[in-house]
mmCIF file of C-alpha atoms in Angstrom:
data_model
loop_
_atom_site.group_PDB
_atom_site.id
_atom_site.type_symbol
_atom_site.label_atom_id
_atom_site.label_comp_id
_atom_site.label_asym_id
_atom_site.label_seq_id
_atom_site.Cartn_x
_atom_site.Cartn_y
_atom_site.Cartn_z
ATOM 1 C CA MET H 1 9.667 -20.115 -5.882
ATOM 2 C CA TRP H 2 6.871 -18.547 -3.897
ATOM 3 C CA GLY H 3 4.157 -19.334 -6.406
ATOM 4 C CA SER H 4 4.288 -15.663 -7.144
ATOM 5 C CA ARG H 5 2.872 -13.578 -9.940
ATOM 6 C CA LYS H 6 3.458 -10.047 -11.141
ATOM 7 C CA LEU H 7 0.269 -8.078 -11.421
ATOM 8 C CA ILE H 8 0.152 -5.922 -14.499
ATOM 9 C CA SER H 9 -2.265 -3.007 -14.643
ATOM 10 C CA SER H 10 -3.240 -1.416 -17.930
ATOM 11 C CA GLY H 11 -2.528 2.194 -18.694
ATOM 12 C CA SER H 12 -0.073 4.417 -16.951
ATOM 13 C CA ARG H 13 0.333 3.124 -13.439
ATOM 14 C CA PHE H 14 2.769 5.753 -12.275
ATOM 15 C CA LEU H 15 0.112 8.425 -12.062
ATOM 16 C CA GLY H 16 -2.571 5.900 -11.251
ATOM 17 C CA VAL H 17 -4.371 6.756 -14.496
ATOM 18 C CA ARG H 18 -7.340 4.701 -15.558
ATOM 19 C CA ARG H 19 -9.007 5.837 -18.738
ATOM 20 C CA SER H 20 -12.686 5.180 -19.253
ATOM 21 C CA GLY H 21 -12.817 6.587 -22.751
ATOM 22 C CA CYS H 22 -15.095 9.228 -24.226
ATOM 23 C CA ARG H 23 -18.641 9.181 -25.415
ATOM 24 C CA VAL H 24 -20.834 11.526 -27.394
ATOM 25 C CA ALA H 25 -24.337 12.436 -26.253
ATOM 26 C CA GLN H 26 -27.091 14.678 -27.540
ATOM 27 C CA ALA H 27 -27.318 18.015 -25.731
ATOM 28 C CA ASP H 28 -30.877 17.395 -24.626
ATOM 29 C CA CYS H 29 -30.006 14.089 -23.036
ATOM 30 C CA PRO H 30 -29.523 14.094 -19.259
ATOM 31 C CA ARG H 31 -25.939 14.576 -18.136
ATOM 32 C CA SER H 32 -24.035 12.393 -15.749
ATOM 33 C CA THR H 33 -25.489 12.105 -12.267
ATOM 34 C CA ALA H 34 -22.185 13.245 -10.777
ATOM 35 C CA SER H 35 -22.464 16.020 -8.228
ATOM 36 C CA ALA H 36 -22.188 19.636 -9.304
ATOM 37 C CA GLU H 37 -18.814 20.083 -7.674
ATOM 38 C CA ASN H 38 -17.366 17.337 -9.854
ATOM 39 C CA GLN H 39 -18.557 18.891 -13.114
ATOM 40 C CA LEU H 40 -16.866 21.639 -15.067
ATOM 41 C CA SER H 41 -18.395 23.105 -18.234
ATOM 42 C CA TRP H 42 -15.988 24.680 -20.660
ATOM 43 C CA THR H 43 -16.253 26.271 -24.099
ATOM 44 C CA LEU H 44 -13.576 25.849 -26.711
ATOM 45 C CA PRO H 45 -10.690 26.383 -26.873
ATOM 46 C CA ILE H 46 -9.989 24.083 -23.946
ATOM 47 C CA LYS H 47 -6.897 23.826 -21.801
ATOM 48 C CA PRO H 48 -5.733 20.362 -20.793
ATOM 49 C CA TRP H 49 -5.416 19.938 -17.052
ATOM 50 C CA ILE H 50 -4.953 17.292 -14.442
ATOM 51 C CA PHE H 51 -7.746 16.809 -11.950
ATOM 52 C CA SER H 52 -7.962 14.923 -8.713
ATOM 53 C CA GLU H 53 -9.499 11.478 -8.722
ATOM 54 C CA TYR H 54 -12.926 10.994 -10.302
ATOM 55 C CA ARG H 55 -13.207 14.577 -11.614
ATOM 56 C CA ILE H 56 -15.205 15.012 -14.813
ATOM 57 C CA MET H 57 -14.282 17.139 -17.825
ATOM 58 C CA TRP H 58 -17.074 18.608 -19.932
ATOM 59 C CA PHE H 59 -16.612 19.940 -23.459
ATOM 60 C CA LYS H 60 -19.524 21.880 -24.968
ATOM 61 C CA SER H 61 -19.711 22.738 -28.624
ATOM 62 C CA CYS H 62 -22.845 23.846 -30.518
ATOM 63 C CA LYS H 63 -25.618 21.336 -30.007
ATOM 64 C CA MET H 64 -23.470 18.463 -28.914
ATOM 65 C CA THR H 65 -21.947 17.704 -25.543
ATOM 66 C CA PHE H 66 -18.815 15.599 -25.270
ATOM 67 C CA VAL H 67 -18.262 13.981 -21.934
ATOM 68 C CA CYS H 68 -14.904 12.498 -21.050
ATOM 69 C CA PHE H 69 -14.509 10.598 -17.825
ATOM 70 C CA ASN H 70 -10.998 10.060 -16.552
ATOM 71 C CA ARG H 71 -9.989 8.411 -13.314
ATOM 72 C CA MET H 72 -6.845 10.287 -12.412
ATOM 73 C CA LYS H 73 -4.785 11.048 -9.380
ATOM 74 C CA SER H 74 -3.306 14.452 -8.809
ATOM 75 C CA TYR H 75 -0.081 14.947 -10.689
ATOM 76 C CA ARG H 76 2.801 15.091 -8.270
ATOM 77 C CA TYR H 77 6.396 14.157 -7.749
ATOM 78 C CA PRO H 78 6.244 11.967 -4.613
ATOM 79 C CA TRP H 79 10.011 12.105 -4.238
ATOM 80 C CA THR H 80 10.207 15.880 -3.918
ATOM 81 C CA ARG H 81 8.262 16.461 -0.726
ATOM 82 C CA LEU H 82 8.129 15.029 2.754
ATOM 83 C CA TYR H 83 4.791 14.152 4.227
ATOM 84 C CA SER H 84 3.604 16.650 6.818
ATOM 85 C CA THR H 85 3.508 15.159 10.285
ATOM 86 C CA SER H 86 0.469 17.232 11.184
ATOM 87 C CA GLY H 87 -1.786 14.326 10.133
ATOM 88 C CA THR H 88 -1.851 10.693 11.201
ATOM 89 C CA THR H 89 -2.522 7.332 9.609
ATOM 90 C CA VAL H 90 -3.319 5.787 12.990
ATOM 91 C CA ASP H 91 -6.933 4.811 13.715
ATOM 92 C CA SER H 92 -7.689 5.529 17.380
ATOM 93 C CA SER H 93 -10.333 2.800 17.518
ATOM 94 C CA GLU H 94 -7.748 0.272 16.280
ATOM 95 C CA VAL H 95 -5.366 1.426 19.008
ATOM 96 C CA LYS H 96 -7.972 0.600 21.662
ATOM 97 C CA THR H 97 -8.428 -2.893 20.216
ATOM 98 C CA PHE H 98 -4.709 -3.716 20.346
ATOM 99 C CA LEU H 99 -4.238 -2.005 23.684
ATOM 100 C CA ALA H 100 -6.504 -4.578 25.297
ATOM 101 C CA LEU H 101 -4.365 -7.391 23.851
ATOM 102 C CA ALA H 102 -0.922 -5.909 24.498
ATOM 103 C CA HIS H 103 0.011 -8.484 27.141
ATOM 104 C CA ARG H 104 -0.810 -11.495 24.926
ATOM 105 C CA TRP H 105 1.702 -11.110 22.076
ATOM 106 C CA TRP H 106 4.031 -13.919 23.117
ATOM 107 C CA ASP H 107 1.346 -16.489 23.923
ATOM 108 C CA GLU H 108 1.945 -18.873 21.010
ATOM 109 C CA GLN H 109 -1.373 -20.642 21.616
ATOM 110 C CA GLY H 110 -3.387 -17.450 22.097
ATOM 111 C CA VAL H 111 -5.022 -14.876 19.841
ATOM 112 C CA TYR H 112 -1.729 -14.123 18.065
ATOM 113 C CA ALA H 113 -0.993 -17.762 17.231
ATOM 114 C CA PRO H 114 -1.603 -17.151 13.481
ATOM 115 C CA LEU H 115 1.061 -14.413 13.492
ATOM 116 C CA HIS H 116 3.576 -16.681 15.228
ATOM 117 C CA SER H 117 2.913 -19.309 12.562
ATOM 118 C CA MET H 118 3.100 -16.751 9.754
ATOM 119 C CA ASN H 119 6.792 -16.260 10.543
ATOM 120 C CA ASP H 120 7.430 -19.579 8.778
ATOM 121 C CA LEU H 121 6.518 -17.831 5.523
ATOM 122 C CA ARG H 122 7.225 -14.146 5.954
ATOM 123 C CA VAL H 123 10.716 -14.386 7.464
ATOM 124 C CA PRO H 124 12.147 -16.483 4.561
ATOM 125 C CA PHE H 125 10.202 -14.310 2.088
ATOM 126 C CA ILE H 126 11.869 -11.169 3.431
ATOM 127 C CA ARG H 127 15.298 -12.769 3.854
ATOM 128 C CA ASP H 128 15.495 -14.346 0.402
ATOM 129 C CA ASN H 129 14.346 -11.229 -1.442
ATOM 130 C CA LEU H 130 16.824 -9.056 0.449
ATOM 131 C CA LEU H 131 19.688 -11.450 -0.246
ATOM 132 C CA LYS H 132 19.110 -10.974 -3.978
ATOM 133 C CA THR H 133 20.500 -7.457 -3.558
ATOM 134 C CA VAL H 134 23.806 -8.414 -1.898
ATOM 135 C CA ALA H 135 26.765 -10.257 -3.375
ATOM 136 C CA ASN H 136 28.080 -11.762 -0.143
ATOM 137 C CA HIS H 137 26.645 -12.394 3.286
ATOM 138 C CA GLN H 138 27.820 -13.830 6.567
ATOM 139 C CA PRO H 139 26.787 -17.418 7.362
ATOM 140 C CA GLY H 140 24.356 -17.389 10.256
ATOM 141 C CA LYS H 141 23.857 -13.616 9.929
ATOM 142 C CA PRO H 142 22.751 -13.147 6.302
ATOM 143 C CA LEU H 143 21.148 -9.745 6.948
ATOM 144 C CA SER H 144 24.137 -8.305 8.790
ATOM 145 C CA GLY H 145 24.706 -4.645 7.930
ATOM 146 C CA MET H 146 21.123 -4.042 6.830
ATOM 147 C CA LYS H 147 18.830 -1.524 8.503
ATOM 148 C CA ILE H 148 15.191 -2.564 8.669
ATOM 149 C CA LEU H 149 12.107 -0.707 9.892
ATOM 150 C CA ASP H 150 9.294 -2.900 11.213
ATOM 151 C CA VAL H 151 6.138 -0.742 11.128
ATOM 152 C CA GLY H 152 3.347 -1.803 13.472
ATOM 153 C CA CYS H 153 5.696 -4.240 15.177
ATOM 154 C CA GLY H 154 3.302 -5.073 18.016
ATOM 155 C CA GLY H 155 5.130 -7.191 20.567
ATOM 156 C CA GLY H 156 8.082 -7.851 18.254
ATOM 157 C CA LEU H 157 7.006 -11.187 16.762
ATOM 158 C CA LEU H 158 8.651 -10.405 13.422
ATOM 159 C CA THR H 159 11.224 -7.916 14.682
ATOM 160 C CA GLU H 160 13.125 -10.489 16.731
ATOM 161 C CA PRO H 161 13.610 -13.101 13.960
ATOM 162 C CA LEU H 162 14.948 -10.356 11.667
ATOM 163 C CA GLY H 163 17.335 -9.282 14.421
ATOM 164 C CA ARG H 164 18.531 -12.872 14.817
ATOM 165 C CA LEU H 165 19.395 -12.877 11.101
ATOM 166 C CA GLY H 166 21.867 -10.080 11.815
ATOM 167 C CA ALA H 167 19.868 -7.002 10.790
ATOM 168 C CA SER H 168 19.701 -3.780 12.806
ATOM 169 C CA VAL H 169 15.962 -3.365 13.301
ATOM 170 C CA ILE H 170 13.829 -0.500 14.540
ATOM 171 C CA GLY H 171 10.331 -1.572 15.543
ATOM 172 C CA ILE H 172 7.654 1.099 15.860
ATOM 173 C CA ASP H 173 4.080 0.878 17.081
ATOM 174 C CA PRO H 174 1.569 3.556 18.152
ATOM 175 C CA VAL H 175 0.478 1.464 21.144
ATOM 176 C CA ALA H 176 2.935 2.160 23.962
ATOM 177 C CA GLU H 177 1.899 -1.012 25.812
ATOM 178 C CA ASN H 178 2.871 -3.096 22.768
ATOM 179 C CA ILE H 179 6.319 -1.519 22.804
ATOM 180 C CA GLU H 180 6.665 -2.228 26.529
ATOM 181 C CA THR H 181 5.887 -5.902 25.866
ATOM 182 C CA ALA H 182 8.417 -5.990 23.010
ATOM 183 C CA GLN H 183 11.106 -4.285 25.097
ATOM 184 C CA ARG H 184 10.595 -6.699 27.961
ATOM 185 C CA HIS H 185 10.803 -9.760 25.719
ATOM 186 C CA LYS H 186 13.962 -8.737 23.836
ATOM 187 C CA SER H 187 15.735 -7.932 27.121
ATOM 188 C CA PHE H 188 16.043 -11.673 27.762
ATOM 189 C CA ASP H 189 18.464 -11.961 24.817
ATOM 190 C CA PRO H 190 21.588 -9.734 25.094
ATOM 191 C CA VAL H 191 22.313 -10.070 21.348
ATOM 192 C CA LEU H 192 18.844 -8.886 20.364
ATOM 193 C CA ASP H 193 19.025 -6.129 22.934
ATOM 194 C CA LYS H 194 21.886 -4.595 20.931
ATOM 195 C CA ARG H 195 20.420 -5.098 17.448
ATOM 196 C CA ILE H 196 16.816 -4.036 18.078
ATOM 197 C CA GLU H 197 15.432 -0.651 19.028
ATOM 198 C CA TYR H 198 11.756 -0.022 19.791
ATOM 199 C CA ARG H 199 9.844 3.251 19.643
ATOM 200 C CA ALA H 200 6.256 4.058 20.572
ATOM 201 C CA CYS H 201 5.253 6.224 17.617
ATOM 202 C CA ALA H 202 3.517 6.292 14.248
ATOM 203 C CA LEU H 203 5.406 6.068 10.952
ATOM 204 C CA GLU H 204 4.730 9.673 9.942
ATOM 205 C CA GLU H 205 6.352 10.898 13.159
ATOM 206 C CA ILE H 206 9.808 9.651 12.119
ATOM 207 C CA VAL H 207 9.719 10.413 8.375
ATOM 208 C CA GLU H 208 11.892 13.527 8.474
ATOM 209 C CA GLU H 209 14.561 12.192 10.822
ATOM 210 C CA THR H 210 14.864 8.836 9.008
ATOM 211 C CA ALA H 211 14.519 9.901 5.352
ATOM 212 C CA GLU H 212 16.263 7.401 3.024
ATOM 213 C CA THR H 213 17.647 5.453 5.991
ATOM 214 C CA PHE H 214 16.401 1.881 5.627
ATOM 215 C CA ASP H 215 17.297 -1.035 3.372
ATOM 216 C CA ALA H 216 13.836 -2.471 3.993
ATOM 217 C CA VAL H 217 10.510 -1.470 5.499
ATOM 218 C CA ILE H 218 8.142 -4.166 6.748
ATOM 219 C CA ALA H 219 4.404 -3.571 7.101
ATOM 220 C CA SER H 220 3.083 -7.014 7.972
ATOM 221 C CA GLU H 221 -0.644 -7.171 8.770
ATOM 222 C CA VAL H 222 -0.682 -3.380 9.088
ATOM 223 C CA VAL H 223 -2.116 -1.687 5.992
ATOM 224 C CA GLU H 224 -5.609 -3.035 6.708
ATOM 225 C CA HIS H 225 -5.585 -1.008 9.929
ATOM 226 C CA VAL H 226 -4.423 2.434 8.733
ATOM 227 C CA THR H 227 -6.760 5.365 8.031
ATOM 228 C CA ASP H 228 -4.997 6.629 4.897
ATOM 229 C CA LEU H 229 -3.251 3.950 2.864
ATOM 230 C CA GLU H 230 -1.726 6.244 0.251
ATOM 231 C CA THR H 231 -0.198 8.557 2.853
ATOM 232 C CA PHE H 232 1.152 5.489 4.640
ATOM 233 C CA ILE H 233 2.796 4.240 1.426
ATOM 234 C CA GLN H 234 4.247 7.705 0.772
ATOM 235 C CA CYS H 235 5.854 7.638 4.217
ATOM 236 C CA CYS H 236 7.296 4.190 3.527
ATOM 237 C CA TRP H 237 8.775 5.499 0.268
ATOM 238 C CA GLN H 238 10.393 8.430 2.032
ATOM 239 C CA VAL H 239 12.251 6.390 4.662
ATOM 240 C CA LEU H 240 13.567 3.834 2.145
ATOM 241 C CA LYS H 241 16.951 4.155 0.470
ATOM 242 C CA PRO H 242 16.883 4.168 -3.353
ATOM 243 C CA GLY H 243 16.686 0.541 -4.469
ATOM 244 C CA ALA H 244 15.464 -0.594 -1.036
ATOM 245 C CA SER H 245 12.541 -2.954 -0.433
ATOM 246 C CA LEU H 246 9.039 -2.656 0.996
ATOM 247 C CA PHE H 247 7.379 -5.849 2.230
ATOM 248 C CA ILE H 248 3.651 -6.010 2.913
ATOM 249 C CA THR H 249 1.364 -8.811 4.032
ATOM 250 C CA THR H 250 -2.339 -8.109 4.225
ATOM 251 C CA ILE H 251 -5.860 -9.331 3.392
ATOM 252 C CA ASN H 252 -7.599 -9.094 0.028
ATOM 253 C CA LYS H 253 -10.965 -7.346 -0.209
ATOM 254 C CA THR H 254 -13.224 -10.132 -1.480
ATOM 255 C CA GLN H 255 -16.462 -11.816 -0.476
ATOM 256 C CA LEU H 256 -14.408 -14.819 0.569
ATOM 257 C CA SER H 257 -12.222 -12.714 2.869
ATOM 258 C CA TYR H 258 -15.360 -11.325 4.509
ATOM 259 C CA ALA H 259 -16.863 -14.799 4.972
ATOM 260 C CA LEU H 260 -13.685 -16.408 6.321
ATOM 261 C CA GLY H 261 -11.732 -13.458 7.732
ATOM 262 C CA ILE H 262 -14.591 -11.696 9.513
ATOM 263 C CA VAL H 263 -17.539 -14.059 9.963
ATOM 264 C CA PHE H 264 -15.671 -17.328 10.513
ATOM 265 C CA ALA H 265 -12.357 -16.217 12.037
ATOM 266 C CA GLU H 266 -13.795 -13.571 14.364
ATOM 267 C CA GLN H 267 -17.444 -14.386 15.011
ATOM 268 C CA ILE H 268 -17.583 -18.193 14.803
ATOM 269 C CA ALA H 269 -14.195 -19.797 15.428
ATOM 270 C CA GLY H 270 -12.704 -17.011 17.540
ATOM 271 C CA ILE H 271 -9.325 -17.375 15.831
ATOM 272 C CA VAL H 272 -8.880 -13.630 16.233
ATOM 273 C CA PRO H 273 -10.813 -11.328 18.609
ATOM 274 C CA LYS H 274 -14.023 -9.716 17.362
ATOM 275 C CA GLY H 275 -13.497 -6.287 15.888
ATOM 276 C CA THR H 276 -9.854 -6.904 14.961
ATOM 277 C CA HIS H 277 -10.540 -6.261 11.292
ATOM 278 C CA THR H 278 -12.790 -3.974 9.265
ATOM 279 C CA TRP H 279 -13.621 -5.433 5.842
ATOM 280 C CA GLU H 280 -13.925 -1.991 4.247
ATOM 281 C CA LYS H 281 -10.217 -1.408 4.992
ATOM 282 C CA PHE H 282 -9.064 -4.548 3.212
ATOM 283 C CA VAL H 283 -7.213 -3.846 -0.032
ATOM 284 C CA SER H 284 -6.960 -5.908 -3.218
ATOM 285 C CA PRO H 285 -3.562 -6.728 -4.748
ATOM 286 C CA GLU H 286 -4.522 -4.689 -7.815
ATOM 287 C CA MET H 287 -5.373 -1.607 -5.769
ATOM 288 C CA LEU H 288 -2.263 -1.985 -3.620
ATOM 289 C CA GLU H 289 -0.076 -2.317 -6.706
ATOM 290 C CA SER H 290 -1.658 0.781 -8.231
ATOM 291 C CA ILE H 291 -0.908 2.818 -5.094
ATOM 292 C CA LEU H 292 2.634 1.456 -4.830
ATOM 293 C CA GLU H 293 3.476 2.111 -8.471
ATOM 294 C CA SER H 294 2.015 5.636 -8.382
ATOM 295 C CA ASN H 295 4.256 6.433 -5.420
ATOM 296 C CA GLY H 296 7.582 5.316 -6.881
ATOM 297 C CA LEU H 297 7.598 1.667 -5.798
ATOM 298 C CA SER H 298 7.917 -1.069 -8.400
ATOM 299 C CA VAL H 299 6.070 -4.269 -7.477
ATOM 300 C CA GLN H 300 8.297 -7.318 -7.865
ATOM 301 C CA THR H 301 6.263 -10.132 -6.367
ATOM 302 C CA VAL H 302 2.757 -10.872 -5.155
ATOM 303 C CA ALA H 303 2.119 -14.274 -3.587
ATOM 304 C CA GLY H 304 -1.027 -15.742 -2.058
ATOM 305 C CA MET H 305 -1.038 -17.070 1.490
ATOM 306 C CA PHE H 306 -3.432 -19.558 3.072
ATOM 307 C CA TYR H 307 -3.921 -20.309 6.783
ATOM 308 C CA ASN H 308 -5.238 -23.700 7.868
ATOM 309 C CA PRO H 309 -7.039 -23.108 11.190
ATOM 310 C CA PHE H 310 -6.977 -26.821 12.017
ATOM 311 C CA SER H 311 -3.244 -27.455 11.531
ATOM 312 C CA ARG H 312 -2.431 -23.820 12.441
ATOM 313 C CA TYR H 313 0.072 -23.591 9.610
ATOM 314 C CA TRP H 314 0.413 -21.165 6.713
ATOM 315 C CA HIS H 315 1.070 -22.207 3.120
ATOM 316 C CA TRP H 316 1.978 -20.332 -0.057
ATOM 317 C CA SER H 317 -0.739 -20.319 -2.682
ATOM 318 C CA GLU H 318 -1.306 -19.047 -6.214
ATOM 319 C CA ASN H 319 -4.696 -17.798 -4.987
ATOM 320 C CA THR H 320 -4.639 -14.286 -3.528
ATOM 321 C CA SER H 321 -8.341 -14.071 -2.664
ATOM 322 C CA LEU H 322 -7.612 -14.236 1.085
ATOM 323 C CA ASN H 323 -4.157 -13.294 2.365
ATOM 324 C CA TYR H 324 -1.187 -12.269 0.271
ATOM 325 C CA ALA H 325 2.358 -10.948 0.500
ATOM 326 C CA ALA H 326 3.853 -8.262 -1.724
ATOM 327 C CA HIS H 327 7.410 -7.115 -2.359
ATOM 328 C CA ALA H 328 8.120 -3.743 -3.976
ATOM 329 C CA VAL H 329 11.355 -1.874 -4.662
ATOM 330 C CA LYS H 330 11.948 1.865 -4.497
ATOM 331 C CA SER H 331 13.448 3.277 -7.660
ATOM 332 C CA GLY H 332 15.626 6.391 -7.734
ATOM 333 C CA ALA H 333 13.996 9.794 -8.324
ATOM 334 C CA GLN H 334 15.737 10.208 -11.665
ATOM 335 C CA GLU H 335 14.318 6.920 -12.915
ATOM 336 C CA HIS H 336 10.792 8.085 -12.252
ATOM 337 C CA GLN H 337 10.949 11.712 -13.190
ATOM 338 C CA VAL H 338 11.168 11.114 -16.951
ATOM 339 C CA PRO H 339 8.253 8.655 -17.117
ATOM 340 C CA ALA H 340 6.126 11.016 -15.019
ATOM 341 C CA GLU H 341 6.758 13.929 -17.340
ATOM 342 C CA SER H 342 6.194 11.625 -20.288
ATOM 343 C CA VAL H 343 2.795 10.620 -18.964
ATOM 344 C CA LEU H 344 1.812 14.243 -18.391
ATOM 345 C CA LYS H 345 2.884 15.109 -21.939
ATOM 346 C CA GLU H 346 0.904 12.169 -23.279
ATOM 347 C CA GLU H 347 -2.200 13.267 -21.386
ATOM 348 C CA THR H 348 -1.769 16.848 -22.640
ATOM 349 C CA GLU H 349 -1.430 15.739 -26.254
ATOM 350 C CA GLU H 350 -4.444 13.477 -25.878
ATOM 351 C CA LEU H 351 -6.619 16.303 -24.597
ATOM 352 C CA GLN H 352 -5.392 18.622 -27.348
ATOM 353 C CA ALA H 353 -6.308 15.987 -29.918
ATOM 354 C CA THR H 354 -9.764 15.728 -28.341
ATOM 355 C CA ALA H 355 -10.150 19.503 -28.617
ATOM 356 C CA SER H 356 -9.238 19.377 -32.305
ATOM 357 C CA THR H 357 -11.781 16.620 -32.903
ATOM 358 C CA ILE H 358 -14.494 18.637 -31.185
ATOM 359 C CA ALA H 359 -13.621 21.679 -33.286
ATOM 360 C CA GLY H 360 -13.915 19.566 -36.431
ATOM 361 C CA VAL H 361 -17.310 18.219 -35.411
ATOM 362 C CA ARG H 362 -18.427 21.751 -34.629
ATOM 363 C CA GLU H 363 -17.594 22.830 -38.187
ATOM 364 C CA GLU H 364 -19.463 19.845 -39.578
ATOM 365 C CA VAL H 365 -22.532 20.688 -37.501
ATOM 366 C CA LYS H 366 -22.485 24.292 -38.827
ATOM 367 C CA LYS H 367 -22.501 23.012 -42.409
#
């Protein structure tokens, strides 16, 4: 219905594994140009191990060197530990940018006009996907009884429509002035005043007190502003109930998104203020899915979004090269524990097989 598509990544996505295969090289040939700290030279017998991302495993035997490159993430059970609140995913420079615009959130013709218009897509997208999980709902208040966390809520542009649908919503934002604007605006509606709560804080600050609390977490136009995307996703996982939903809207990292999202939108047309976005922080749907899947969130839907700056309306699109929306569901710990162990076992067996092959080649070389 949303022109959506399910992105499928090859290999084991739960551990974020990407295999690059193995190659054989003569010993006198130059090794990889990787830095010394990323190279480990071992002699047989080898012990299979799991390295952090982009580590290199070296196997030396007689006159031949076998080099195996694996792109792996550290093996972990994301559901067994809470993220330490000693760090932060908030970028202080981003805070300064939004601080200067805190009073302009509810100007529908101003710099946040695209976000006002985006509600025409993202509110039904969130509502309809959440309603798939409930058998019955109240007419006029379809999200009644649901607890939703709106991360990076700004002035409450998305928080309020979700509250009007009956949900109990907590909106959080690291910019205190944004929260003041949101509080002031919701106070005009007594119904919303009861259903919505705002807090001036970062997500990682409430992880422990709200673990497995929410039926849905919303991060709309947020992930392209955080300093550590994986830590942010881990925090989202921790505050979600098993089977609950994570909704994300963001910008793809493409040449087109740089040309239109940075050069045109910020520098030429002035649709958004200069410096609002940093292209290096944009994330592709494939990368986002990889991070979500490796942290216990199963991606259900990815749909492209297109903004027409002349009509000022958003439309769904099959093309995700600019903006896109994603919906992922948190699975229970038990559902993920077996696959994780299975993947580790598979990797161990694979490395043992490689060791056996090397031993065989070594014997052949001796002959």
